[in-house]
Short mmCIF file of C-alpha atoms and ligand atoms in Angstrom, two decimals:
data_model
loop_
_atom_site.label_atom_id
_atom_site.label_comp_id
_atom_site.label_asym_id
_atom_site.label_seq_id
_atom_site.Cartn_x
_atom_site.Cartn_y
_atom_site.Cartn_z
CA UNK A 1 -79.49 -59.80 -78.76
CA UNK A 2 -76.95 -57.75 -81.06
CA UNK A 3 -77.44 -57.47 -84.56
CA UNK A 4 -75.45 -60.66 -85.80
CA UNK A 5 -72.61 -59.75 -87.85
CA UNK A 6 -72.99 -62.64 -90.49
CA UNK A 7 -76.56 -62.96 -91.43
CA UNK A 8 -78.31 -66.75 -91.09
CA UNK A 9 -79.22 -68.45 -93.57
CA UNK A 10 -83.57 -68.72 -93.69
CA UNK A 11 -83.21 -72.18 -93.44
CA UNK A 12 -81.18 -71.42 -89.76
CA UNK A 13 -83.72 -68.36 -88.99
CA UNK A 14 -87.09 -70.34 -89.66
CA UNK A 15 -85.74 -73.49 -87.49
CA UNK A 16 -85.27 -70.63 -84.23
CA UNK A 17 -88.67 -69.14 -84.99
CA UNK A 18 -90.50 -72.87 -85.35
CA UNK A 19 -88.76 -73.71 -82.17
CA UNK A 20 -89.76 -70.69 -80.13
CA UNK A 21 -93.27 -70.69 -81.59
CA UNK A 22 -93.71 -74.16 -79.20
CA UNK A 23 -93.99 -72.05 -76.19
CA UNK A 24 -96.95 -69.86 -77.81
CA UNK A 25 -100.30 -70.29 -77.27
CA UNK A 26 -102.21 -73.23 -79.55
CA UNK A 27 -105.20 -71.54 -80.54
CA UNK A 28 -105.45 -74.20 -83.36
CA UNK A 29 -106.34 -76.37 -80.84
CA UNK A 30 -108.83 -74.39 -79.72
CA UNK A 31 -107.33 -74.75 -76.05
CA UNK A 32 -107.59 -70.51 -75.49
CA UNK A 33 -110.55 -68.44 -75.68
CA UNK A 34 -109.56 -64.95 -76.51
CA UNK A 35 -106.93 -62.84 -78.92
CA UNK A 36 -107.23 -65.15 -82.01
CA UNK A 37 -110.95 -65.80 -83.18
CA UNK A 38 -110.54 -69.43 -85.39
CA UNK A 39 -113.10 -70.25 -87.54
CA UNK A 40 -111.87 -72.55 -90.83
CA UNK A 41 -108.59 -73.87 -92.67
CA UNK A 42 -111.23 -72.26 -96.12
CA UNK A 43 -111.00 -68.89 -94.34
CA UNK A 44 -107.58 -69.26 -93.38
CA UNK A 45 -106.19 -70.08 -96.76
CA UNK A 46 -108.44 -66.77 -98.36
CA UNK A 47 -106.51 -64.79 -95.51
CA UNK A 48 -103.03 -65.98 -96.49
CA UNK A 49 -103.48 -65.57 -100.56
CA UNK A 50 -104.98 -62.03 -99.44
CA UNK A 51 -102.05 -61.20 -97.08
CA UNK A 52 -99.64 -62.23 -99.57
CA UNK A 53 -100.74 -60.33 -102.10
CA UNK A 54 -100.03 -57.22 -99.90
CA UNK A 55 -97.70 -57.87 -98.20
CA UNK A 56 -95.38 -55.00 -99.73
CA UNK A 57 -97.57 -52.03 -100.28
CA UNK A 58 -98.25 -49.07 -98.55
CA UNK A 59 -101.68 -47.77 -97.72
CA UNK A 60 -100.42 -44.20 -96.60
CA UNK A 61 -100.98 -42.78 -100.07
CA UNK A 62 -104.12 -44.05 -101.58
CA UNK A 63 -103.28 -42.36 -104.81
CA UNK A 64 -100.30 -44.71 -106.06
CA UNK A 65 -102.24 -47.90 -104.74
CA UNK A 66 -106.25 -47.83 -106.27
CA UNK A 67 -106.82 -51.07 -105.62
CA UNK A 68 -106.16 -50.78 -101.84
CA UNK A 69 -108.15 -47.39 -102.10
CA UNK A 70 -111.55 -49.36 -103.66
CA UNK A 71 -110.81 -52.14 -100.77
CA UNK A 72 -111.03 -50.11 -98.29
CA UNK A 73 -114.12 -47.86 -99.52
CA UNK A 74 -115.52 -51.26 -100.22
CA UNK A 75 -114.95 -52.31 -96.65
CA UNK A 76 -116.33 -49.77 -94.65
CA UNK A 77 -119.62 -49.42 -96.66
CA UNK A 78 -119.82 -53.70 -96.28
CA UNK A 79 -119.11 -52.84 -92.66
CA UNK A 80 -121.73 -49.71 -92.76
CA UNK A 81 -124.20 -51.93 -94.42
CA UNK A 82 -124.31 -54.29 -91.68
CA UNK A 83 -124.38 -51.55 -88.80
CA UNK A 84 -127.40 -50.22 -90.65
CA UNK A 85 -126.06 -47.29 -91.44
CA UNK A 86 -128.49 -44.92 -93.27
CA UNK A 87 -127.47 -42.36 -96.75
CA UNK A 88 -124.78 -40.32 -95.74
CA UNK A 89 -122.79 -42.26 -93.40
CA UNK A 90 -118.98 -42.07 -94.06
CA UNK A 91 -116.18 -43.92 -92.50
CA UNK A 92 -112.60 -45.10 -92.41
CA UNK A 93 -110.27 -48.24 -91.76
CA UNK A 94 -108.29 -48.51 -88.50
CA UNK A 95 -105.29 -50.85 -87.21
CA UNK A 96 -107.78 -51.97 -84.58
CA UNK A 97 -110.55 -51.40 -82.45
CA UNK A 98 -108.50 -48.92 -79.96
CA UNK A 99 -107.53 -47.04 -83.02
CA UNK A 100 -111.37 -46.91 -84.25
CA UNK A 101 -112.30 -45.51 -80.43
CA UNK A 102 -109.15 -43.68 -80.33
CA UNK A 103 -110.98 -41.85 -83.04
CA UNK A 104 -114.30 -41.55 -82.20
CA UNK A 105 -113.13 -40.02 -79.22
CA UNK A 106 -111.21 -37.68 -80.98
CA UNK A 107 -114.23 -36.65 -83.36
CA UNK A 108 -116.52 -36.02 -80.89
CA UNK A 109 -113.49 -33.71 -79.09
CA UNK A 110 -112.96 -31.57 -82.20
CA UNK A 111 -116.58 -31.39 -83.46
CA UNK A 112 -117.39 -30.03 -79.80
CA UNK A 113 -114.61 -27.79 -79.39
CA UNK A 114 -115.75 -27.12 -75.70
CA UNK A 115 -112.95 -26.47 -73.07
CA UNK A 116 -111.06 -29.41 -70.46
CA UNK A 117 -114.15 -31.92 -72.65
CA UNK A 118 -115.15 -35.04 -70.71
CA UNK A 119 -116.86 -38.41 -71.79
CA UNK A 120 -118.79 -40.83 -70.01
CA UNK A 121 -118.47 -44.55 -70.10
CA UNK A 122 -119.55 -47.86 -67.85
CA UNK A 123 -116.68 -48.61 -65.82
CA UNK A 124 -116.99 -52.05 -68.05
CA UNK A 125 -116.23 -50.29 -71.34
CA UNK A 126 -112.80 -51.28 -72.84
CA UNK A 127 -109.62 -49.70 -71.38
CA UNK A 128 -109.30 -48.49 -75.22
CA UNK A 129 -111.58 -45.66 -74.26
CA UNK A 130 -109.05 -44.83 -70.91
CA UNK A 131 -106.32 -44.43 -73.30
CA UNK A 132 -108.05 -42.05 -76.25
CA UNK A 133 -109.04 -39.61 -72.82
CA UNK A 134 -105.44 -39.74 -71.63
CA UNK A 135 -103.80 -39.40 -75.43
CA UNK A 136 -106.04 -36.60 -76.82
CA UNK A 137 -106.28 -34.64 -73.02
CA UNK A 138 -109.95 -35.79 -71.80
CA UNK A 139 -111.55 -36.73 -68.62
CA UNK A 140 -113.16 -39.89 -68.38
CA UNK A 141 -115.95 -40.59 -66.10
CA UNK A 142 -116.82 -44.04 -65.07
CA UNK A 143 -120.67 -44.91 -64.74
CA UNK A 144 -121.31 -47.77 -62.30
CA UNK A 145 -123.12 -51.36 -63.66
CA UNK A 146 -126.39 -52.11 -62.60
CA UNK A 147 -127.36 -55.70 -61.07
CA UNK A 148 -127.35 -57.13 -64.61
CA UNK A 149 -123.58 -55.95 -65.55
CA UNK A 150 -124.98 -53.08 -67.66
CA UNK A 151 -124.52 -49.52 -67.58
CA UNK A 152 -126.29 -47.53 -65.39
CA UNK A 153 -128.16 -45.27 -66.80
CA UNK A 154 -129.13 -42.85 -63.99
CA UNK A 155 -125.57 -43.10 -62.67
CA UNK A 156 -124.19 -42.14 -66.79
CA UNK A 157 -126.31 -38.81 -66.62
CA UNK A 158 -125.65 -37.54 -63.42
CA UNK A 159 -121.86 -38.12 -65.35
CA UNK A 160 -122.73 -35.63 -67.61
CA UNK A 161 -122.26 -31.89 -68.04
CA UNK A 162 -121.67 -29.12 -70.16
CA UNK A 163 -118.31 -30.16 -70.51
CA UNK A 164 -119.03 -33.73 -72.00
CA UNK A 165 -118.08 -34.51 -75.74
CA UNK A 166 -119.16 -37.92 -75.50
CA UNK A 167 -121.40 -40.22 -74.17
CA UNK A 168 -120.33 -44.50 -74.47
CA UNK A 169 -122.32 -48.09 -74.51
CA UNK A 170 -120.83 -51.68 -75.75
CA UNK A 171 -122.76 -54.35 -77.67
CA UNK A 172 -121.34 -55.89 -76.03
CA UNK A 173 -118.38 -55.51 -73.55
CA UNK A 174 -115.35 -57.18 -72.79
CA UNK A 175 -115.85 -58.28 -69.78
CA UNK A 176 -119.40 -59.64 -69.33
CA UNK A 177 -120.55 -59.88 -73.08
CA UNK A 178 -123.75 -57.93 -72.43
CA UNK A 179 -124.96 -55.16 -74.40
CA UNK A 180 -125.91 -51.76 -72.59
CA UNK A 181 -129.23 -49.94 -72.47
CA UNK A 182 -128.08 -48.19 -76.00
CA UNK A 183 -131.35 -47.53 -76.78
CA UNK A 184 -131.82 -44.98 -73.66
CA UNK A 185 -127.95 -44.05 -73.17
CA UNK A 186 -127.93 -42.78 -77.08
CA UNK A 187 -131.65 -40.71 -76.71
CA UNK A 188 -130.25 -39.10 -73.37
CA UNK A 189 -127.24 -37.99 -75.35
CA UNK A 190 -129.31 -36.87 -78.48
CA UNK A 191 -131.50 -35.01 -75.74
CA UNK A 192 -128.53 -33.20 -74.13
CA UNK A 193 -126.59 -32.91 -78.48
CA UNK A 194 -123.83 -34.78 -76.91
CA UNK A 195 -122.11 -37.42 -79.28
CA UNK A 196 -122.80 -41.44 -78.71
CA UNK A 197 -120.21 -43.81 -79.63
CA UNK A 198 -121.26 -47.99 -79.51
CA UNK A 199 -119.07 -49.91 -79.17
CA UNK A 200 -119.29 -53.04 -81.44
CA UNK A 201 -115.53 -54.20 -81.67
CA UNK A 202 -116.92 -57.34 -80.60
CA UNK A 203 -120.31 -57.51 -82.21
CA UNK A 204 -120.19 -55.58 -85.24
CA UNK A 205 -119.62 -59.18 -86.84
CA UNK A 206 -121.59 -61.00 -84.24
CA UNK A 207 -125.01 -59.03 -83.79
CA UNK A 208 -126.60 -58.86 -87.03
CA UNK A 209 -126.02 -62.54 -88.13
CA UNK A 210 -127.96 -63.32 -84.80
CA UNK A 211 -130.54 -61.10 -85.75
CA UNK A 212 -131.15 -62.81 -89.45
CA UNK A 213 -131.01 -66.28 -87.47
CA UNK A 214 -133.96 -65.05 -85.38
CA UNK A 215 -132.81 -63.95 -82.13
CA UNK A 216 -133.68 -60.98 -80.15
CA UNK A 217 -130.98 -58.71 -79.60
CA UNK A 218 -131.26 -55.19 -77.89
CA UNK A 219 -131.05 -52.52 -80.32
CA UNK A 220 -127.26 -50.96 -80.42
CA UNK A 221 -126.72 -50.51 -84.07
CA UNK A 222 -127.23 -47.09 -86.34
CA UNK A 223 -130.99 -47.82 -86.82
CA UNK A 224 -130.85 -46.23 -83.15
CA UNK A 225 -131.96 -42.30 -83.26
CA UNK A 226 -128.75 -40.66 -81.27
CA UNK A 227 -125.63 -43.14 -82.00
CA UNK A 228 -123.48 -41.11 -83.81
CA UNK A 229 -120.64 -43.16 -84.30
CA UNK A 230 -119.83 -47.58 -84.02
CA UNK A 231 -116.49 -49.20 -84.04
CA UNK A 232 -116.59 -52.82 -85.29
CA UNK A 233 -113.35 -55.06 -85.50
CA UNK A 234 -113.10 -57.02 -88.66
CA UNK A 235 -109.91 -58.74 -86.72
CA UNK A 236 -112.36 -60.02 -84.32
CA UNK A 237 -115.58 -62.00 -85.45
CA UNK A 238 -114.75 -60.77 -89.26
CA UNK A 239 -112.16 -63.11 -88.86
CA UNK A 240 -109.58 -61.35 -90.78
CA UNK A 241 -106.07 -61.36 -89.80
CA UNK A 242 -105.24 -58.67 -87.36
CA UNK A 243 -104.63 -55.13 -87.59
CA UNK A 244 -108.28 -54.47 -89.47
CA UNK A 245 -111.32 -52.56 -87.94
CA UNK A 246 -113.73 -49.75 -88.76
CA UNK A 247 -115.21 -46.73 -87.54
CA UNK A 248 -118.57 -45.53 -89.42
CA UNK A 249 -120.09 -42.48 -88.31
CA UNK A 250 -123.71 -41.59 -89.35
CA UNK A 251 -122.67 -38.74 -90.92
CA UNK A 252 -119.59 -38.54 -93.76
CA UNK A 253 -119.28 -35.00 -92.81
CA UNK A 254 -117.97 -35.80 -89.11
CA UNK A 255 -114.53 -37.37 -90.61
CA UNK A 256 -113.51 -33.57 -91.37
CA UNK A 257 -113.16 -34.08 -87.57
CA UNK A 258 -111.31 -37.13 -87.57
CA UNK A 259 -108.89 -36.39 -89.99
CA UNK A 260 -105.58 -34.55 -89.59
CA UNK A 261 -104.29 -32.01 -92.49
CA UNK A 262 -101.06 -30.73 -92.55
CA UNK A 263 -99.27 -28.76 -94.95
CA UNK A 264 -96.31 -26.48 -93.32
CA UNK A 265 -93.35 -28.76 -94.35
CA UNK A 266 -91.23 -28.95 -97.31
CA UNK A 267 -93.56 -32.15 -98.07
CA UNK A 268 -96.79 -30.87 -99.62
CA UNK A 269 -100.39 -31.63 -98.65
CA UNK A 270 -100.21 -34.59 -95.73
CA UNK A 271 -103.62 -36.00 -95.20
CA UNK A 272 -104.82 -38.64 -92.97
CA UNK A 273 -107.28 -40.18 -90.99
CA UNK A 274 -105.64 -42.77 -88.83
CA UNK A 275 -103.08 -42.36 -86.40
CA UNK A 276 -100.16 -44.11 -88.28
CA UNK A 277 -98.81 -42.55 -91.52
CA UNK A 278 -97.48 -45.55 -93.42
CA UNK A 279 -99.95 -48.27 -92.37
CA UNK A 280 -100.17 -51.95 -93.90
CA UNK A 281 -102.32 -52.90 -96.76
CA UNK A 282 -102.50 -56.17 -96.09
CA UNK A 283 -105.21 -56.12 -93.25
CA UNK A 284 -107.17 -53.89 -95.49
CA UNK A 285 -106.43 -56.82 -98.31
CA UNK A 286 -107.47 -59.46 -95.83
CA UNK A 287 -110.52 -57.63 -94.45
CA UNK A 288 -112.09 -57.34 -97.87
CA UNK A 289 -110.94 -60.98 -99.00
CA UNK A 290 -112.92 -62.34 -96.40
CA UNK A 291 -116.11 -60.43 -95.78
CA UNK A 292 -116.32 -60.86 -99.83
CA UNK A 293 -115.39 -64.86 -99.45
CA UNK A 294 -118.31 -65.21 -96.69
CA UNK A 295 -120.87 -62.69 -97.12
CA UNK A 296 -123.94 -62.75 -95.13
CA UNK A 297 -124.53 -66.42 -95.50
CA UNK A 298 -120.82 -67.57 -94.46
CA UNK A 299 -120.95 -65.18 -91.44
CA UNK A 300 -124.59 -66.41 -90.43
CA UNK A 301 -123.10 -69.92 -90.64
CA UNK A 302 -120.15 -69.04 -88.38
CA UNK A 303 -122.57 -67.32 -85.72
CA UNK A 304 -124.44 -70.18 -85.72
CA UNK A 305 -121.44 -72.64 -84.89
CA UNK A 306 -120.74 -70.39 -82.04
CA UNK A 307 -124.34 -70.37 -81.09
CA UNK A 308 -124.17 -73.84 -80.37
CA UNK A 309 -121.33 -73.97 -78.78
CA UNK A 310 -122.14 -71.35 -76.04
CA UNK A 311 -125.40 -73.37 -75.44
CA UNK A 312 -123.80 -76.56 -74.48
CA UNK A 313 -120.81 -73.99 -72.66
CA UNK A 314 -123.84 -72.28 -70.68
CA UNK A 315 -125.80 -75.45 -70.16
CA UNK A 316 -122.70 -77.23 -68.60
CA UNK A 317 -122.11 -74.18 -66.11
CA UNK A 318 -125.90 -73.95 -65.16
CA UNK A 319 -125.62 -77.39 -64.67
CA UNK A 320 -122.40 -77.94 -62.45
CA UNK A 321 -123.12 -77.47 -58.83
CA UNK A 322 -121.46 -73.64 -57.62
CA UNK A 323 -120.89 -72.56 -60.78
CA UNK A 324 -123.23 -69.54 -62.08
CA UNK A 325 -122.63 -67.20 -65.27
CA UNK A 326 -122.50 -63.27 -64.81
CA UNK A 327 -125.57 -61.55 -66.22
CA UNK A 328 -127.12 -62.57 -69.47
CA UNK A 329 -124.49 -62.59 -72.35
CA UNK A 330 -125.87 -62.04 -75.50
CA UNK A 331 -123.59 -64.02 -77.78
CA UNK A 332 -120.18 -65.73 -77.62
CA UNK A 333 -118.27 -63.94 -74.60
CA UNK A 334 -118.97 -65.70 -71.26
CA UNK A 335 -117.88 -64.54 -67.55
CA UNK A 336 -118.62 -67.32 -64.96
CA UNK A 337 -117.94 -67.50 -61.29
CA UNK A 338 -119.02 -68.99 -58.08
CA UNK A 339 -120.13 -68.86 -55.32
CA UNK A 340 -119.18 -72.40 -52.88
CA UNK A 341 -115.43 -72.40 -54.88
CA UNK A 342 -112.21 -69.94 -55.44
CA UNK A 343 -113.19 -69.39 -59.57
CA UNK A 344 -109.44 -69.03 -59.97
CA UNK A 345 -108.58 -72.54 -58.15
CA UNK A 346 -111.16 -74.06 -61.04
CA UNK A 347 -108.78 -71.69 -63.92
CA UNK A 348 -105.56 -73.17 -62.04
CA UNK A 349 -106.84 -77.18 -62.61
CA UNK A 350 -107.99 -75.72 -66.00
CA UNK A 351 -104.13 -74.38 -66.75
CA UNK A 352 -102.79 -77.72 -65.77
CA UNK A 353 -105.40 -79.48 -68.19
CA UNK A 354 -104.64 -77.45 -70.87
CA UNK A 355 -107.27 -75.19 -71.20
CA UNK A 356 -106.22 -70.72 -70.87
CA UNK A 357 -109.01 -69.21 -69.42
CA UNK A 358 -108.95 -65.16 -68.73
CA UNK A 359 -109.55 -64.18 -65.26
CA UNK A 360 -111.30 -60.86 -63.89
CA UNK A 361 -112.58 -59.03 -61.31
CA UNK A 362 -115.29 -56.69 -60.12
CA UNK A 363 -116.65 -59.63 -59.70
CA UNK A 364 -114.27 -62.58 -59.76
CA UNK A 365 -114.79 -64.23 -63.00
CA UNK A 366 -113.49 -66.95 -65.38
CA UNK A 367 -113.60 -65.26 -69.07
CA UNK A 368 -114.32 -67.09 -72.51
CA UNK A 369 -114.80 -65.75 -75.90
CA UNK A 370 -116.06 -68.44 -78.01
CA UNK A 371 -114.83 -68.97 -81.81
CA UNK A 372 -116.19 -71.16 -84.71
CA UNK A 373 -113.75 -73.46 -83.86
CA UNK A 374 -114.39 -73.98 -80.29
CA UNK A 375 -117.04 -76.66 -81.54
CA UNK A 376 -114.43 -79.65 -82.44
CA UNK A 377 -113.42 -79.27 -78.24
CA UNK A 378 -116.84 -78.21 -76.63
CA UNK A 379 -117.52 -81.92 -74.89
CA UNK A 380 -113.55 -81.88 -73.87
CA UNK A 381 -113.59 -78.58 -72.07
CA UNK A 382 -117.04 -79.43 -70.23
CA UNK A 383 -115.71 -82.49 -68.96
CA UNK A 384 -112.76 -80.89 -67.87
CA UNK A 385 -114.74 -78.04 -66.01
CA UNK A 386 -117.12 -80.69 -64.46
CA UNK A 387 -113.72 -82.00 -63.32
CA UNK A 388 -111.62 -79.01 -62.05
CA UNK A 389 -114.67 -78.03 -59.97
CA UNK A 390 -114.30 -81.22 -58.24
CA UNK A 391 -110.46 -80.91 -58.34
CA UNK A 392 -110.11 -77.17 -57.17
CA UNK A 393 -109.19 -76.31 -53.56
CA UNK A 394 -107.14 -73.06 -53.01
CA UNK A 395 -105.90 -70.71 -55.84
CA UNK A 396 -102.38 -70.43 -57.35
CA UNK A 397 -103.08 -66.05 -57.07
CA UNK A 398 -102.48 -65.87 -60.77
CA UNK A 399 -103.58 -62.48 -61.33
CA UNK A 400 -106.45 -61.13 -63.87
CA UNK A 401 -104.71 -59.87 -66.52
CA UNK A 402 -105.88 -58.65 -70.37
CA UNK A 403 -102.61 -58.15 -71.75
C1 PLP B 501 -111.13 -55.91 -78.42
C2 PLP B 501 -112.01 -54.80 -78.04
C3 PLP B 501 -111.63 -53.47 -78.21
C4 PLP B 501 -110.24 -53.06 -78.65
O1 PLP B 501 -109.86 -53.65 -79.82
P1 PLP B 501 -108.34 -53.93 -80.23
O2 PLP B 501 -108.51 -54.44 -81.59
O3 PLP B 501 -107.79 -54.93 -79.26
O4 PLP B 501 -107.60 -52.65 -80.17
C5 PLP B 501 -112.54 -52.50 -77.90
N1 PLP B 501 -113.76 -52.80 -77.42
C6 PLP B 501 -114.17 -54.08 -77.23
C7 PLP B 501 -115.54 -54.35 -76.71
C8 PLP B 501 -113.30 -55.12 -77.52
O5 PLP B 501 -113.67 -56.38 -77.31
#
């Protein structure tokens, strides 16, 4: 497409945007189980006021905006408060959870300062982590899963040497949903005065709700001697629109490391701790709209939605002949596979009945992450698995693929 010489009218735009939108995915419908997280037509109206509202500004230089400024302070010590995080923790806002590992990663690299650094992860840690080592000139080191999914632990440390910066768990990961032996990863690294990163992109809004509704959940947050630093996506199960997530380290004085000053330009002082310069306000307006609209209560009645939904999910797959979940998933992400059927024939009858289910491998999985809104569709989709079970025969070879 060329720029158009004559502009269209928005009546002519918004008609060609409405009509390519059909071909998206309808997550209203609660027919796709990852990228947007859906939760209430109340939450979604907060998030459009707040977006609105900020549409225009520019968080680059708190100084001209204060209100974004107190947002965002406000934010991460919400965000802190819910990772535990004792005095003295410190933080910042990201665009996103790769962002908020891009830099941990790169904390960890400056406050070690050692020579060709390395840092050790489960080979089921987010590809996130991949991309910080090859940006900021790291080696990473995959640590195998044990029979459960998790990181080994034995396999990690024989990982590490004198040239690690960082050591990495998930509560939980991607792929699986499980949460890693943080507990012993994080006191191995605090043993060794290596830096330990959790990743909670996907739990940081997940975990601790569970916890107040009374469920056990391995230990992973900063109430763990040795974790250093937690990423936890508000754009996930915070439920704010996307480009909002945040990094809290234990200590305030490790974003010295994080940041980036700069002052040998014509400019004056640059400053900043994120890797874009001008960055939107309106994720950091929509972030603290709606973890100030739900608060502890509205997020423990969201995890409990989703709590009953992946009971009657895991209940239909235990209960449909050669179909078994992979390891123990703590909350809402499910991998399931089989062991009499091809998983991705059952995801091929599932595509033609309307339901967009991830595929993986290492092992051969089906992938769901549930949402809120998943439970207006729960008897629907288990009917329909029940079905493509019977149905499926040999796959289409649609390949697993995250993005
Ligand atoms: C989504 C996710 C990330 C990356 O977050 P983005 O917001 O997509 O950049 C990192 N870790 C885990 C466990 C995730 O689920």
């Amino acid at each position: 497409m060329r720029l158009p010489d004559q502009g269209r009218t928005p009546e002519e735009l918004f008609a060609t945007m409405r009509e390519r939108k059909r071909a998206d995915a309808d997550w209203r419908g609660g027919r796709t189980f990852s990228l947007v997280y859906p939760a209430s037509p109340e939450i979604d109206e907060v998030l459009t006021e707040a977006n609105l509202l900020y549409l225009f500004e520019n968080a680059l230089n708190p100084a001209r905006f204060p209100s974004l400024k107190q947002m965002e302070d406000e934010v991460v010590s919400m965000t802190a408060s819910v990772l535990r995080a004792p005095d003295g923790a410190g933080g910042s806002m990201t665009s996103g959870g790769t962002e908020s590992i891009l830099m941990a990663v790169k904390t960890a690299r400056d406050e070690a300062g050692v020579d060709s650094p390395s840092l050790v992860a489960p080979i089921s840690a987010h590809p996130a982590f991949a991309k910080a080592a090859h940006y900021l000139g790291i080696e990473l080191r995959q640590a195998r899963l044990d029979a459960d999914l998790r990181c080994d632990v034995e396999h990690a440390l024989s990982l590490v040497d004198g040239s690690t910066v960082l050591m990495v768990g998930s509560a939980p990961g991607y792929p699986h949903g499980v949460i890693d032996p943080i507990e012993e990863l994080a006191a191995a690294a605090a043993e060794r005065g290596i830096a330990f990163h959790t990743d909670a992109c996907l739990g940081g809004f997940l975990l601790p709700f569970m916890e107040r509704l009374g469920h056990e959940v391995p230990a992973w947050d900063l109430r763990v001697p040795g974790v250093t630093s937690i990423s936890a996506d508000v754009h996930k199960y915070g439920y704010a629109t996307k480009g909002a997530s945040v990094i809290v380290h234990r200590d305030r004085h490790r974003l010295e490391h994080q940041g980036f000053l700069y002052d040998a330009w014509p400019g004056g002082r640059y400053g900043s701790r994120a890797l874009a310069g001008a960055r939107a306000a309106s994720p950091i307006a929509a972030a603290w709209a709606v973890m100030t609209h739900l608060g502890w209560e509205g997020y423990r009645a969201q995890v409990s939605r989703i709590l009953d939904t992946v009971a009657r999910v895991r209940e239909a797959i235990g209960s449909i002949d050669g179909l078994h979940l992979w390891g123990d998933p703590v909350a809402s992400v499910l991998a399931f596979g089989s062991d009499s059927h091809d998983i991705f024939a059952v995801g091929d009858v599932m595509d033609d009945l309307g339901w967009h289910l991830d595929r993986q491998s290492g092992p051969d999985a089906l992938h769901m992450m549930i949402s809120p809104a998943h439970d207006a569709v729960v008897s629907g989709f288990t009917d329909d698995l029940r079905r493509a079970v019977e149905a499926a025969t040999v796959s289409r070879g649609r390949e697993a693929r995250y993005s």
